[in-house]
Short mmCIF file of C-alpha atoms in Angstrom, two decimals:
data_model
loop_
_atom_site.label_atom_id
_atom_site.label_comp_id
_atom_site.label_asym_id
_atom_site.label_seq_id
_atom_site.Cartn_x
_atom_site.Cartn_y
_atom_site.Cartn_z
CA UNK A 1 83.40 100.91 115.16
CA UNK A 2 80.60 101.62 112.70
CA UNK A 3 79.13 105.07 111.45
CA UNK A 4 75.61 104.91 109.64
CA UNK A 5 72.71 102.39 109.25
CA UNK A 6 72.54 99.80 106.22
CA UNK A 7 73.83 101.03 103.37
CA UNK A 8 75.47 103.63 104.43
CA UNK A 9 76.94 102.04 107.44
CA UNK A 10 81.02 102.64 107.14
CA UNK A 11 83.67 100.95 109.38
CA UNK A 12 85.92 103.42 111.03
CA UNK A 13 88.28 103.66 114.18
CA UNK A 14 86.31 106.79 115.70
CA UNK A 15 89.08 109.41 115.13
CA UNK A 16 87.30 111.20 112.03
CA UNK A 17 89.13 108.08 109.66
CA UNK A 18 87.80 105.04 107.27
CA UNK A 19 89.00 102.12 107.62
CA UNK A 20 91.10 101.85 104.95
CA UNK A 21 93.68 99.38 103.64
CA UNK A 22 94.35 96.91 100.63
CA UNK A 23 93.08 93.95 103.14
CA UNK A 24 89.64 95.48 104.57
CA UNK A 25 87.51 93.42 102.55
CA UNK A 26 89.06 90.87 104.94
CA UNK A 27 86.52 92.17 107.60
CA UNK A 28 83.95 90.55 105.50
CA UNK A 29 85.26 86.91 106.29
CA UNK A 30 85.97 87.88 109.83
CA UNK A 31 82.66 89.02 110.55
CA UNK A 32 81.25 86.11 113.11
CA UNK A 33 77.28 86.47 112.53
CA UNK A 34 77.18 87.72 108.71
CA UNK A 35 76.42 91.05 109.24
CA UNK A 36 79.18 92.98 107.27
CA UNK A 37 78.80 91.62 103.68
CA UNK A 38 79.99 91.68 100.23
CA UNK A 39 77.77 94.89 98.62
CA UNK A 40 78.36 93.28 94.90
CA UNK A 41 77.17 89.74 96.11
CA UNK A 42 74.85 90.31 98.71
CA UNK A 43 71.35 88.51 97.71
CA UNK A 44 72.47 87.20 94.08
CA UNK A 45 72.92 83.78 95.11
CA UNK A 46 72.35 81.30 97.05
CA UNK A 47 75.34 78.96 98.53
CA UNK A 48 73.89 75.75 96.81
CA UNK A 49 73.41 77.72 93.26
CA UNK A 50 76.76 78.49 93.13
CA UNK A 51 79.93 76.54 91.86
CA UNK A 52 83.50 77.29 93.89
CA UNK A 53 86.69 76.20 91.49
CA UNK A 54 89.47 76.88 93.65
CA UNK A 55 92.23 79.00 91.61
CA UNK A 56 95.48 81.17 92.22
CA UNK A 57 95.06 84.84 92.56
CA UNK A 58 96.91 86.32 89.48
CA UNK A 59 96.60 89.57 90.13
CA UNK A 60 99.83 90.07 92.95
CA UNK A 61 102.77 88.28 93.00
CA UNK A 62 101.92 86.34 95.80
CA UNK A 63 99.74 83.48 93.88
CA UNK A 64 97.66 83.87 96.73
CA UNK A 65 94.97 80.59 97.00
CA UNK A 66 91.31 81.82 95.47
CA UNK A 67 88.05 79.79 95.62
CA UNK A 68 86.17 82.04 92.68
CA UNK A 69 82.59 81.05 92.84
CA UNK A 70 80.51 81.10 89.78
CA UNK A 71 77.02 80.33 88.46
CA UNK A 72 75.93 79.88 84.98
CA UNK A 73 79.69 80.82 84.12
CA UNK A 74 79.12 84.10 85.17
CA UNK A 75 82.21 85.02 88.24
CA UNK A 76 79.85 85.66 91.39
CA UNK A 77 82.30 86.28 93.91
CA UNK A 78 86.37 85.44 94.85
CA UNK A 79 86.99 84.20 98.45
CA UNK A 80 90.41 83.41 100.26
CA UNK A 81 91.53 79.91 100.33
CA UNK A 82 93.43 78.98 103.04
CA UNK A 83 97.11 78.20 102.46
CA UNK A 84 99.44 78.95 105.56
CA UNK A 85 102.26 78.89 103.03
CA UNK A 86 101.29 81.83 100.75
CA UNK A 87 98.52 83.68 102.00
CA UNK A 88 97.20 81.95 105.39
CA UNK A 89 93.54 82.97 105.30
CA UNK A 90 93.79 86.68 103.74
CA UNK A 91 92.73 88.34 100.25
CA UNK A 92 93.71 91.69 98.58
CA UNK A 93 91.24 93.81 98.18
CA UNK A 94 92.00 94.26 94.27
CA UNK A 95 91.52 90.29 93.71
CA UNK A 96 88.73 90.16 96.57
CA UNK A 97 86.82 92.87 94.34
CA UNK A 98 88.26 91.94 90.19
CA UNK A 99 85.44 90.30 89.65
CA UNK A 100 83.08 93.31 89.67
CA UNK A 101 85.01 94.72 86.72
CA UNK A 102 84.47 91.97 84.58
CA UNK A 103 80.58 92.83 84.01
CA UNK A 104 79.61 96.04 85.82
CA UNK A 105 81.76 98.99 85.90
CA UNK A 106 83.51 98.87 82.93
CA UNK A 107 83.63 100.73 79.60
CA UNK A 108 82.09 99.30 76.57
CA UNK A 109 83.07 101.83 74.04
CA UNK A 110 86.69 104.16 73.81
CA UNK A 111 86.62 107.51 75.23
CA UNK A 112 87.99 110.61 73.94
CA UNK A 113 88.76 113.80 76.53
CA UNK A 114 87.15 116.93 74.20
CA UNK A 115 88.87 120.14 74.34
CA UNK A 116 86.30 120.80 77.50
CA UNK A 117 88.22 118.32 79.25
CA UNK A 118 85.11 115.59 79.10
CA UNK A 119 85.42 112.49 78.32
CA UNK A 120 83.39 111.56 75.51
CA UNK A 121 82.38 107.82 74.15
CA UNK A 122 83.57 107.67 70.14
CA UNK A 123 83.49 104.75 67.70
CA UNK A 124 86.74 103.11 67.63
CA UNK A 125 87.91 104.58 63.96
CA UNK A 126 87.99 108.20 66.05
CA UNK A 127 89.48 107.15 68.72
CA UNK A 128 92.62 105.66 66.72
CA UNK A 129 92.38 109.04 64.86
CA UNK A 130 92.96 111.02 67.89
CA UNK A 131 95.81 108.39 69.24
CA UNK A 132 97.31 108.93 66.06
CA UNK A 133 97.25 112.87 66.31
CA UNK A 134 98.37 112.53 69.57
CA UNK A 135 101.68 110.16 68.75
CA UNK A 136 102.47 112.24 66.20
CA UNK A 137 102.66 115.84 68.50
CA UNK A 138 104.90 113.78 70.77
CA UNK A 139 108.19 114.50 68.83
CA UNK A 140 109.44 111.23 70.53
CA UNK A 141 108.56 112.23 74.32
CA UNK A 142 106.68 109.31 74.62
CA UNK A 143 107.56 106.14 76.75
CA UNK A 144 105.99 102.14 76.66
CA UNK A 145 104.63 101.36 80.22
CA UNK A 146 103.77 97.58 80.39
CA UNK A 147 102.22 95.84 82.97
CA UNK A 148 102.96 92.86 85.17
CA UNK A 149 100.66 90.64 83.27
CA UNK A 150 102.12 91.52 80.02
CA UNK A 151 103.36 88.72 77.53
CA UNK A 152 106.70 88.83 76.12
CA UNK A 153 105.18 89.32 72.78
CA UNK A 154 103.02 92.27 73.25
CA UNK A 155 106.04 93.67 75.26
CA UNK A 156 108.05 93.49 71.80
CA UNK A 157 105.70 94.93 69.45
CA UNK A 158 105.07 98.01 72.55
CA UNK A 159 109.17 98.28 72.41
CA UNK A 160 108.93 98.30 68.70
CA UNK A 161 105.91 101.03 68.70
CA UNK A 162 108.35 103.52 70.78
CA UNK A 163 111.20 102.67 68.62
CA UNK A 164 109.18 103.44 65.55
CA UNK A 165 108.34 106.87 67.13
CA UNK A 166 112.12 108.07 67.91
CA UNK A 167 111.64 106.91 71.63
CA UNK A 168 113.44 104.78 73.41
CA UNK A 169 111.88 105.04 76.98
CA UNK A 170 110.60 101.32 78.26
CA UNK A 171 109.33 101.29 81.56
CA UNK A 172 107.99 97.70 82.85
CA UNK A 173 106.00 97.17 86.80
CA UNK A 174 108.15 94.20 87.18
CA UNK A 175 112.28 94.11 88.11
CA UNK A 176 114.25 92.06 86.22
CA UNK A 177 116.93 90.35 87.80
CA UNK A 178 120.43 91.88 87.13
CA UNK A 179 123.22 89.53 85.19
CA UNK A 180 124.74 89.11 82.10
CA UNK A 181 122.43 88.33 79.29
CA UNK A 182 119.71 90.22 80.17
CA UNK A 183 118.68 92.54 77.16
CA UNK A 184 114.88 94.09 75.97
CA UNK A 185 116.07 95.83 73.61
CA UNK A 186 114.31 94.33 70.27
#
């Protein structure tokens, strides 16, 4: 069921919880008159304005089918694209939702936390200053996280950073498959 008018209508099961999981943007597409929409989209487009490319969803490791829809190559919107081998007809949340990040929501300029504990927007030279500071009270207790979409080559020069700082800590988001050869060690 449904708590609140417009805006601030919420979807909820009526036991004092949200509805909330890494598919409820889902409930969008499943909606059979329109009603529920897409807050970031609604009203800025029109169906014939926009352009669909259909894609694969990079952001899990299910290459999930997209269709991202565009206009003036500007991303509008990305929808589910039906594949009953990957995905059937169903869209993380994260990839449903990417798209806001690229334009609103985002930081423009590096941030610094102040002794207050506020985080405070600083031209790049200061905040490689206080990076710097930082690395160097770290005594090598410092370890390299690196993503999923990481390249091999900014993996090396991250292993080579931690190295450099009398670490040797490496911690990666994906698993590597266990056998003989295998070495990241640069």
């Amino acid at each position: 069921g449904t708590t609140g008018r417009g805006n601030d209508m919420q979807i909820g099961t009526y036991v004092e919880k949200l509805f909330l999981t890494e598919l409820s943007g889902n409930v969008i597409d499943l909606c059979p008159v329109g009603a529920l929409t897409n807050k970031p989209y609604s009203f800025v487009a029109r169906p014939w304005e926009i352009r669909k490319v259909d894609s694969i969803d990079v952001l899990d490791a299910v290459g999930s089918n997209i269709v991202v829809s565009t206009r003036t190559n500007e991303v509008l919107r990305i929808l589910p694209r039906e594949n009953e081998d990957v995905n059937e007809e169903w869209l993380a949340d994260k990839s449903r939702f990417a798209c806001d990040g690229l334009k609103r929501q985002r930081l423009v300029a590096p941030m610094v936390r102040m002794p207050n504990g506020e985080l405070q927007a600083v031209e790049w030279e200061g905040a490689l200053i206080a990076v710097a500071k930082a690395l160097q009270k770290a005594n090598g207790q410092i370890a390299g996280v690196a993503g999923q979409l990481a390249d091999v080559e900014a993996m090396v020069a991250l292993k080579d950073l931690v190295n450099r700082l009398s670490a040797e800590h490496l911690a990666t988001e994906q698993d590597f498959i266990k056998g003989s050869g295998i070495d990241v060690r640069s």
